Amino acid sequence: MTFSHKRSDFPEGFKFGTATSAYQIEGHSFGGAGRTHWDDFAETPGNVVRTENGAVACDHYHRTDEDLDLVKGLGVDAYRFSTSWARVIPDGTGAANPEGLDFYDRLVDGMLERGLEPHATLYHWELPSPLADRGGWRNSDMPKWFASYTEVIMGRLGDRVASVAPINEPWCVGWLSHFMGIHAPGLRDIRATARAMHHVLLSHGRAIDVMRGLGMKNLGAVCNFEYPQPIDSKLESVAAAERYDGYYNRFFIEALFKKQYPEVVLEGLAPHLPLGWETDFDQIARPLDWVGLNYYTRKNIGATDAAWPSLEELEGPLPKTAMDWEIYPDGLHHFLTRLAREYTGDTPLFVTENGLASYDVAMNGAVQDPSRLNYLESHLDAVKRAISEGAPVKGYFIWSLLDNYEWALGYDKRFGLVHVDFETLKRTPKDSYKTLALALNR
Ligand code: FCB
């Protein structure tokens, strides 16, 4: 096992951080949070492993100080967290929950007291159920509702956060949740997908306006990217991989930076987009101060005869993580350089999520997780290469601080630098945590 990186190898001011999200760690049954579509989705048999949900999760709601001490102990500069809409406004619209606002207030102050920069995300997937009842992301009122929520939460925290992104991973909110049915609300419907993808972008733009109106700075967007590898060199496989690249990697960033949707995606989605979508790009593409990339893996893509997008994901030959995701650091280098070259120019880039799940066991107060260190080592190499080629990469956040609720896969997939025993909720820093803490001090 090697870990050769040290802080001093990175440019002056480069930020290291770690990331979590609200529903995955807080414990949504505490503190007056409202019901979310993840609670509904999880309660329906077949959606989530063992029908697990985020009711308790890591009980971060009650262990905030202990967890922030762990962030501090890691030696990072920054902590990326999210605020839960349903904790802040339990019905999605209307009255705020004072306990929820107080919680995030304490959380942000806790970071500042420890010298950690708070990097906030406003939506990391726990939609209040009353909004899901009204069609959720399919509803064209979503941008309005999301703007009101933004006003409430940032009216409270906006003077103290280091950066904000409105929505985590629009692809997951749109495609994974409405086309593939893998995340809440679990739909498999092309029309719902097209609408959700468009409304997510409009909501993003509206939230940016609200925060600019509050005088806030350092506003960005966080998108996820997967390297599309054609399964072979046949023309049809290459074309299938281009379609995948279109709806996964290009759709959102192209709307945000070029005010258009890729042709290869419009081939399938155009008939299903909401009326007048062509005139919405000014509202979507508000100027941004930074862009975050979440990157984990590549997908091997082949063509099929099925309906558009007429493709399938096939098993690839590379070593895999516990998620069965291939380990492919070149993909991270690809997206950092490609974004700078084709879309974002000089806009600062951050890797806002990167990490792996492994089958970690706590024994005698220690957890050996060499595969995590290898993964981080190789992906930090890719970041360094991108920087040396001129990509303006300004920071790197590891997913995740704690083992947590990995959505449809429940609590089995352990992404944490810190092990969590979900019976006792005891935290045990893994070997990767200890090695990183040393590296970040060098
Ligand atoms: C990302 C999500 C995050 C976590 C990681 C593994 O897509 O943003 O919540 O599930 O994947």
XYZ file of C-alpha atoms and ligand atoms in Angstrom, residues 20-21 24 80 124-125 168-169 172 176 183 224 248 294 296 323 325 353 355 399 404-407 415, ligand 1:
36
model
C -21.476 14.120 3.353
C -25.170 14.737 2.742
C -27.398 9.955 4.435
C -19.076 19.860 2.165
C -29.081 16.322 -1.971
C -32.210 14.385 -2.860
C -26.236 17.854 -6.101
C -25.891 15.831 -9.307
C -29.258 11.572 -10.539
C -31.486 7.942 -12.349
C -33.653 6.415 -6.835
C -21.524 14.050 -11.778
C -25.041 11.852 -18.561
C -18.317 14.284 -8.706
C -16.298 7.688 -9.407
C -20.140 -0.927 -5.689
C -17.700 0.172 -10.158
C -16.831 13.962 -4.570
C -13.939 7.928 -3.103
C -16.649 11.101 -0.328
C -23.538 6.182 5.659
C -26.857 5.437 3.975
C -25.913 4.599 0.410
C -29.427 5.168 -0.974
C -17.612 4.922 1.711
C -22.940 10.191 -5.369
C -23.832 10.859 -4.357
C -23.512 10.545 -2.930
C -23.069 9.125 -2.749
C -21.992 8.777 -3.743
C -21.441 7.385 -3.600
O -23.625 10.015 -6.555
O -23.804 12.256 -4.513
O -24.631 10.865 -2.155
O -24.153 8.286 -2.842
O -22.478 8.938 -5.043
